[in-house]
C-alpha positions as a Python dict, from the first residue, in 0.01 Angstrom:
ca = {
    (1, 'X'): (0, 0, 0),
    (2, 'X'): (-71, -326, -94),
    (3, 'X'): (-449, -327, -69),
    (4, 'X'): (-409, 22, -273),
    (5, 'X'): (-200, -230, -531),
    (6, 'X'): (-480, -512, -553),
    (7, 'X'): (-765, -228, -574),
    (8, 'X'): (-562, -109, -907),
    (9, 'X'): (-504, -453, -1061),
    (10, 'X'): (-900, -533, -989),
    (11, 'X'): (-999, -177, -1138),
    (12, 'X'): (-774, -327, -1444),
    (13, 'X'): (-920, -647, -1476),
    (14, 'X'): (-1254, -490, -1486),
    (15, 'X'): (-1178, -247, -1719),
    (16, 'X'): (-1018, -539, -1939),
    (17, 'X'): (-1325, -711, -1878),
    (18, 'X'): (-1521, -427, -2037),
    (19, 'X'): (-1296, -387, -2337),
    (20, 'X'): (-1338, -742, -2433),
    (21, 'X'): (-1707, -719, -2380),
    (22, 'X'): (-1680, -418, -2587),
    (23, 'X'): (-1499, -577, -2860),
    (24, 'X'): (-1681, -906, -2883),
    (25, 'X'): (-2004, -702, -2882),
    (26, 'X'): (-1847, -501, -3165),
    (27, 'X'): (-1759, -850, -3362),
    (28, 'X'): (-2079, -958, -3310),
    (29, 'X'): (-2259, -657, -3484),
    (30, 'X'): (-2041, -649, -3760),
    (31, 'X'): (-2096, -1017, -3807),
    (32, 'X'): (-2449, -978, -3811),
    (33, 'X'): (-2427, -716, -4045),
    (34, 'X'): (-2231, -934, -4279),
    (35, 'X'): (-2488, -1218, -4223),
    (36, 'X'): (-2769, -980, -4293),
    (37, 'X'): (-2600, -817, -4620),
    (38, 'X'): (-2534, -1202, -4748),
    (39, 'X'): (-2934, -1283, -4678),
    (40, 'X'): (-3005, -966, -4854),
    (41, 'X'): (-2805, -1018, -5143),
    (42, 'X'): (-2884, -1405, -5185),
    (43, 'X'): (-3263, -1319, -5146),
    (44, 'X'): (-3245, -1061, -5389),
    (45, 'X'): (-3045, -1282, -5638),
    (46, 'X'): (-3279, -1533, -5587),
    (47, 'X'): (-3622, -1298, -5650),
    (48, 'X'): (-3479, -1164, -5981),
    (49, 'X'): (-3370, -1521, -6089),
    (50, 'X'): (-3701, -1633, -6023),
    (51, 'X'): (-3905, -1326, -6159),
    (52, 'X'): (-3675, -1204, -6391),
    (53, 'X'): (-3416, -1474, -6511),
    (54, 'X'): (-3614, -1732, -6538),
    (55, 'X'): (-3932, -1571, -6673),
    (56, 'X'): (-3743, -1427, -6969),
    (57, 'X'): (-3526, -1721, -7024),
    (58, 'X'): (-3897, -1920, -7054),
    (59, 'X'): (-4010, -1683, -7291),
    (60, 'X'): (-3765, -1761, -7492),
    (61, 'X'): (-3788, -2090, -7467),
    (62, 'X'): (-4148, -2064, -7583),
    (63, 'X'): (-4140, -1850, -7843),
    (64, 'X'): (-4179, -2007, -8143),
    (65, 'X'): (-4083, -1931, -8476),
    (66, 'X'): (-4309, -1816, -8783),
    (67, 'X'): (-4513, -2130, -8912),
    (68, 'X'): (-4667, -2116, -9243),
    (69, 'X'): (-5023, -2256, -9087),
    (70, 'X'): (-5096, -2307, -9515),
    (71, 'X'): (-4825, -2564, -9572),
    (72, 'X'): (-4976, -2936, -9567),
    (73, 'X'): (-4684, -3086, -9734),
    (74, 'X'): (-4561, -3316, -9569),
    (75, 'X'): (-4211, -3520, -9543),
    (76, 'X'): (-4063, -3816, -9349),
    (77, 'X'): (-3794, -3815, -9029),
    (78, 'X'): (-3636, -4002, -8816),
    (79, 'X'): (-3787, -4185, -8525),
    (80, 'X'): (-4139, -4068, -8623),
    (81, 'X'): (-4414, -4333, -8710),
    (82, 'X'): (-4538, -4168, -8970),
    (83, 'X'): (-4458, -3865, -9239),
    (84, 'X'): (-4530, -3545, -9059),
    (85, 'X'): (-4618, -3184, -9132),
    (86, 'X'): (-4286, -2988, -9250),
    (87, 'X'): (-4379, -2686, -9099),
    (88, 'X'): (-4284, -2839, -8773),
    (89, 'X'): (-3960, -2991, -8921),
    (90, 'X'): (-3710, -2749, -8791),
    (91, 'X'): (-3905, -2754, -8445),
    (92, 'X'): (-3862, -3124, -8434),
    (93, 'X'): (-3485, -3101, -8565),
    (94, 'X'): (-3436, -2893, -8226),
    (95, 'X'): (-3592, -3113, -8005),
    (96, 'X'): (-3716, -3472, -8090),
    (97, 'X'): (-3976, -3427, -7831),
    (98, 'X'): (-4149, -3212, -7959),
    (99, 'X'): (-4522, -3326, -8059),
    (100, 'X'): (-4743, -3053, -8111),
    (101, 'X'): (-4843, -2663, -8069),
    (102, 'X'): (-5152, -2595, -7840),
    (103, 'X'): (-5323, -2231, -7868),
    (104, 'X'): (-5571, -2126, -7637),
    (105, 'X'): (-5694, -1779, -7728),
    (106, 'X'): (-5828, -1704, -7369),
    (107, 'X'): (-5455, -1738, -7218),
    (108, 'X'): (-5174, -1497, -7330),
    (109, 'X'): (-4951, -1737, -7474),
    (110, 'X'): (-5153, -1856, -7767),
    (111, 'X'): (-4908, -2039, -7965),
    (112, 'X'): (-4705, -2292, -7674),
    (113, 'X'): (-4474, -2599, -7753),
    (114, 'X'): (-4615, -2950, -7635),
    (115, 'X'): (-4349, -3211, -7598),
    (116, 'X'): (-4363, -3565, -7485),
    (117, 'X'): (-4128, -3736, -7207),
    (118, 'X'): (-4029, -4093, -7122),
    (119, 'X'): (-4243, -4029, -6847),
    (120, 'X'): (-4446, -3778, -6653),
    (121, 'X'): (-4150, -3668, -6444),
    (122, 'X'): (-3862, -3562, -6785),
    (123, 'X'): (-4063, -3227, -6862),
    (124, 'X'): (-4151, -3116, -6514),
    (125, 'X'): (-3838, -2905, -6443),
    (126, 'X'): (-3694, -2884, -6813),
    (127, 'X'): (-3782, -2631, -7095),
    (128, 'X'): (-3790, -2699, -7445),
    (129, 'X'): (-3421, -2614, -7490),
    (130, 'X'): (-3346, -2918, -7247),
    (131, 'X'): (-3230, -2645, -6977),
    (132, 'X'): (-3349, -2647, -6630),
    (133, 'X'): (-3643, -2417, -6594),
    (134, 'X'): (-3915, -2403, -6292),
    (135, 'X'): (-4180, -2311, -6553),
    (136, 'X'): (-4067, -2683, -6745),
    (137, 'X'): (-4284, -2737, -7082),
    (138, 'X'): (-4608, -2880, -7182),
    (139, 'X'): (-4623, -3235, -7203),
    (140, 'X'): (-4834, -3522, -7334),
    (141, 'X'): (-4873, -3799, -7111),
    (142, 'X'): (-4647, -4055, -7185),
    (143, 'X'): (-4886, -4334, -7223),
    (144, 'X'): (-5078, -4137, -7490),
    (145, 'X'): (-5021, -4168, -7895),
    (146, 'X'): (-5032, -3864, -8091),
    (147, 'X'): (-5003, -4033, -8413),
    (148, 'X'): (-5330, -4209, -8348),
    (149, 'X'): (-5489, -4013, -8082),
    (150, 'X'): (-5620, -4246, -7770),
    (151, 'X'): (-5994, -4171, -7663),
    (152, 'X'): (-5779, -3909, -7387),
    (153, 'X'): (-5527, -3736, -7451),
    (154, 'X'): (-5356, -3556, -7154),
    (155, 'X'): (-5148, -3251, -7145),
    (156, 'X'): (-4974, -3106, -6789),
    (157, 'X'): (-4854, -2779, -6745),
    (158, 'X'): (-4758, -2564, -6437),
    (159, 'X'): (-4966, -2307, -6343),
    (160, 'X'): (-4731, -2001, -6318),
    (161, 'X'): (-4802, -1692, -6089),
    (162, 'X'): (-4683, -1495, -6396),
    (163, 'X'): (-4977, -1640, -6631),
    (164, 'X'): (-4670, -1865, -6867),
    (165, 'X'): (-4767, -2224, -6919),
    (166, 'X'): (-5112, -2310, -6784),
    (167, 'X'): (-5103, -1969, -6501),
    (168, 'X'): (-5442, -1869, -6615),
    (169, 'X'): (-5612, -2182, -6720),
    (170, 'X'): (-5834, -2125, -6418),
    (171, 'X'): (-5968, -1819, -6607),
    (172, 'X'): (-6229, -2126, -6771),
    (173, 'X'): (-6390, -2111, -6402),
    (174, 'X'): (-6575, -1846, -6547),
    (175, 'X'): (-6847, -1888, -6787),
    (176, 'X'): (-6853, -1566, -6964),
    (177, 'X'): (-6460, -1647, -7066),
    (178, 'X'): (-6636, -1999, -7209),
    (179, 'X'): (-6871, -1788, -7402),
    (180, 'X'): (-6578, -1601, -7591),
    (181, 'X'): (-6341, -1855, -7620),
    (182, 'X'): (-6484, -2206, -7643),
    (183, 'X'): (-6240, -2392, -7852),
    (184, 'X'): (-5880, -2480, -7852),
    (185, 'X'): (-5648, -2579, -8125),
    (186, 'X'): (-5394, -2889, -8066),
    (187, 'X'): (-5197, -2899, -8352),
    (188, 'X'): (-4959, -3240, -8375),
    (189, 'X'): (-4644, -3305, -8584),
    (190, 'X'): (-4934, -3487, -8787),
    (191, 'X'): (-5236, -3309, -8833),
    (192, 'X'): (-5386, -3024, -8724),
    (193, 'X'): (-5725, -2983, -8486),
    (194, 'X'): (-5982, -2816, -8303),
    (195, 'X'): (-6128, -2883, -7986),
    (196, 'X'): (-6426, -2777, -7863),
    (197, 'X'): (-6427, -2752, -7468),
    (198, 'X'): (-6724, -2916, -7270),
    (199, 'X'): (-6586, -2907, -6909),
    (200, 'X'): (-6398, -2778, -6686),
    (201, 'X'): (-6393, -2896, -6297),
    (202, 'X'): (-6197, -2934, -6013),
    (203, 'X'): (-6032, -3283, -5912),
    (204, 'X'): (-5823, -3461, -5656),
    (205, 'X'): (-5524, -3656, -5695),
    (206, 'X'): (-5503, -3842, -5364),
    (207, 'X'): (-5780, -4151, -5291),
    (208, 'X'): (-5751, -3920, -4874),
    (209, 'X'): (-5883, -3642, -5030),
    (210, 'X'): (-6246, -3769, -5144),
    (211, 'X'): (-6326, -4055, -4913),
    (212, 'X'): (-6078, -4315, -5036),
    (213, 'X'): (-6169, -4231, -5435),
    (214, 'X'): (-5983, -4046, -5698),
    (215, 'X'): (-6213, -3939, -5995),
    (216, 'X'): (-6006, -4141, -6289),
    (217, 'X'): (-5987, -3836, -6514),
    (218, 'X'): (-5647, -3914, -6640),
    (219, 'X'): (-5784, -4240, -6797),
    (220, 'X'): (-5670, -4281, -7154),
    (221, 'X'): (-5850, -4575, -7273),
    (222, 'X'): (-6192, -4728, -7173),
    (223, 'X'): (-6308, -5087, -7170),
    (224, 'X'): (-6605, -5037, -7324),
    (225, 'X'): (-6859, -4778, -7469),
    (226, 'X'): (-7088, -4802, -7141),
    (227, 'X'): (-6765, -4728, -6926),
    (228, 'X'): (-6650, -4384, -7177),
    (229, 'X'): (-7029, -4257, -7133),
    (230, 'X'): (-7020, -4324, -6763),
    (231, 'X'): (-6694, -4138, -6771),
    (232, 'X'): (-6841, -3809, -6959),
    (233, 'X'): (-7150, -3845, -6731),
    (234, 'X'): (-6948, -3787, -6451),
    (235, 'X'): (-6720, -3500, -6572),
    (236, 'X'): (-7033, -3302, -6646),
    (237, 'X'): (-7148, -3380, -6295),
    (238, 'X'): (-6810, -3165, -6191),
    (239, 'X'): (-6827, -2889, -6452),
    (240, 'X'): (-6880, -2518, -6365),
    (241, 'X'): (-7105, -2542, -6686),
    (242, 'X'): (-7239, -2739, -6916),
    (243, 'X'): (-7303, -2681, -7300),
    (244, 'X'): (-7540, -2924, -7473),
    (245, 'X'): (-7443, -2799, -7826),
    (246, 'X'): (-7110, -2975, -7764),
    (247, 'X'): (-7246, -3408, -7730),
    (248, 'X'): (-6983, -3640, -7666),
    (249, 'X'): (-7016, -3992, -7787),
    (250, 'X'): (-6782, -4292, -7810),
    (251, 'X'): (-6556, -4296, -8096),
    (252, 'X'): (-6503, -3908, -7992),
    (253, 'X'): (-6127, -3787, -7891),
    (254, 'X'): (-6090, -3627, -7566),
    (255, 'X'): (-5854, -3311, -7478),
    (256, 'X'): (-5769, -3333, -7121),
    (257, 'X'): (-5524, -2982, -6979),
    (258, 'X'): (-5440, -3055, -6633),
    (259, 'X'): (-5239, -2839, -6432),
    (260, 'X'): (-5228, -2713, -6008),
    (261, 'X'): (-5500, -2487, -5822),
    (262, 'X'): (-5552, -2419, -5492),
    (263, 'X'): (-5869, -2482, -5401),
    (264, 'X'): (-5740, -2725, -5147),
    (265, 'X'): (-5424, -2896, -5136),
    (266, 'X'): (-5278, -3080, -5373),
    (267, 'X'): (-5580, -3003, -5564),
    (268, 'X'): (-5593, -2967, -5961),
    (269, 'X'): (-5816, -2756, -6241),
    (270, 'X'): (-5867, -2950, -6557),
    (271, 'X'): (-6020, -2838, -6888),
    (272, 'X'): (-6155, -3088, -7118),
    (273, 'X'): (-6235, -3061, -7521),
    (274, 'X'): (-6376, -3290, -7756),
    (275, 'X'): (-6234, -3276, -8089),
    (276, 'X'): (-6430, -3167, -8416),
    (277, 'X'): (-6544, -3437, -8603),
    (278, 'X'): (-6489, -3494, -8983),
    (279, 'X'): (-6730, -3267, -9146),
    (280, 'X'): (-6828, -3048, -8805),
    (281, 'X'): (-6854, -2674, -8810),
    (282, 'X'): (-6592, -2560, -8556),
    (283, 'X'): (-6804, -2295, -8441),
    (284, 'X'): (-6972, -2379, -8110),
    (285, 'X'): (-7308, -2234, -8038),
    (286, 'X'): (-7260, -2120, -7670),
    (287, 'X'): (-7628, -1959, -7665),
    (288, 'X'): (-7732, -2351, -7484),
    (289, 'X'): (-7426, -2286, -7179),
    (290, 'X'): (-7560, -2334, -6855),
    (291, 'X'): (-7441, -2274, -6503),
    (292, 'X'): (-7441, -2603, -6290),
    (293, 'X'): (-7606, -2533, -5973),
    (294, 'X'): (-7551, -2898, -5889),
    (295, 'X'): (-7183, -2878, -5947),
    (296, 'X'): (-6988, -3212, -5757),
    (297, 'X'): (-6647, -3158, -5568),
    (298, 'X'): (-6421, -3376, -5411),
    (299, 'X'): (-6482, -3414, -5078),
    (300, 'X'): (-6129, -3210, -4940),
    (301, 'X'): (-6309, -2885, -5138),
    (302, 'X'): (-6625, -2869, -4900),
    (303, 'X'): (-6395, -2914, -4617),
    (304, 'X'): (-6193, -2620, -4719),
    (305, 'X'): (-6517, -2443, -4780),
    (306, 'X'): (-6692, -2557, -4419),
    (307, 'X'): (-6955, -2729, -4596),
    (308, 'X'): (-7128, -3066, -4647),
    (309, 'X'): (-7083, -3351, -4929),
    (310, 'X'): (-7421, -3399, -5067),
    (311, 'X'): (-7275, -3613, -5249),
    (312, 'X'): (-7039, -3815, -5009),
    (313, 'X'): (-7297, -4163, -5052),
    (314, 'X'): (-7271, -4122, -5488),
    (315, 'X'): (-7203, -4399, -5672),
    (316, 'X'): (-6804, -4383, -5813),
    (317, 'X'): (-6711, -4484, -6146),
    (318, 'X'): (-6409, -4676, -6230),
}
């Protein structure tokens, strides 16, 4: 009887054994479940904050509001140098930053709100309305004057899967995009202008990525005449095209729009423009646009590619 007894109470212990496995096997699916629901639901919250939310909410934040491009009057405020254009006063009354408007026809945001930080980091993450936004806004450099315009002027913007900010900048790879759109306007607080664009190239921003040199692009003054000419040499070496209806000389005003690419890491796709001169027909005759067959790269771009650096041994400006 009482090996009958302890056969029963084993059979029971097994069978309890089995229940709890049961049960904790149970808890465990329905745990996962509720882990996988919560991923779902914070990965889809996530996706249309990014490609919904924040998109629109940037839209907004660029659009801006009907300017009478006729008006020249001018009139005086706060914290500015000098009198400025009262078109932009209500702009400026919203956000003291503010310094300019830049349209670029080829892109689809033609008319796009340039502001200018403290420093290079204020505008990176922050829209116009001073909300945090991944597209952030336009910016000037902060070492550049736009009441007296420097020899380079800078303006960063994020290049946006979407195309907002500077998403399709890269389009000026392409020369047949030059052809139809070869000017840009940067309109400041101050005055209004056209720039006509001579280059556009790919650069590093690490000395490890070209053989322990950095092509000094984001210069905005130069020592001397023989230094700016050096300069323009050299970012005509790196253009996709050249245009020899468009001559750049010193005294001349630079346009430089930086913004990422991904041609290697950490890479970046800049534009430059040199601005009309007093007098100068804004039209640019784009019949003298050549391809450059002898285009230069930074060295991490042939290694991405597999190829060699013909011009690894060049002399490097500074």
């Amino acid at each position: 009887c009482s090996s009958g007894y302890d056969r029963k109470m084993i059979k029971e212990k097994q069978m309890n054994k089995k229940e709890i496995k049961k049960s904790l096997l149970s808890f465990l699916r329905k745990a996962l479940l509720g882990l996988s629901v919560l991923c779902f639901i914070a990965c889809f919250s996530y996706l249309i904050k990014y490609y919904v939310i924040e998109p629109y909410k940037n839209k907004n934040a660029l659009e801006t509001p009907s300017i009478n491009e006729s008006d020249t009057q001018t009139t005086m405020m706060a914290n500015k140098s000098k009198h400025v254009l009262a078109k932009y006063k209500d702009l400026l009354e919203k956000n003291n930053d503010f310094v300019g408007i830049l349209k670029i026809p080829l892109l689809d945001e033609n008319d796009m709100k340039v502001v200018q930080g403290e420093d290079n980091e204020e505008y990176l993450y922050k829209n116009f309305n001073g909300e945090y936004s991944v597209y952030g806004t336009l910016f000037v450099d902060y070492r550049n004057k736009v009441d007296n315009f420097d020899t380079n002027t800078i303006i960063y913007g994020h290049k946006m899967r979407d195309g907002q900010i500077f998403g399709h900048l890269n389009y000026y790879k392409e020369i047949e995009n030059y052809k139809e759109y070869p000017t840009v306007k940067f309109n400041t607080v101050y005055e209004d202008g056209t720039w006509k664009i001579f280059a556009a190239f790919i650069a590093n921003i690490y000395d490890s990525q070209d053989n322990g040199y950095t092509f000094p692009y984001l210069t905005v003054n130069f020592p001397s005449d023989e230094k700016f000419n050096e300069f323009i040499a050299d970012v005509k070496s790196r253009s996709y095209y050249t245009n020899d209806a468009v001559d750049i000389k010193p005294g001349d005003k630079i346009l430089t729009l930086s913004t990422c690419c991904y041609e290697f890491e950490d890479s970046r796709f800049v534009v430059m423009a040199r601005r009309v001169r007093d007098g100068e027909s804004e039209t640019v005759d784009v019949s003298k646009v050549k391809e450059n067959n002898n285009q230069k790269f930074p060295q991490a771009w042939y290694d991405a590619n597999g190829m060699d650096n013909p011009f690894a041994d060049a002399k490097k400006i500074t």
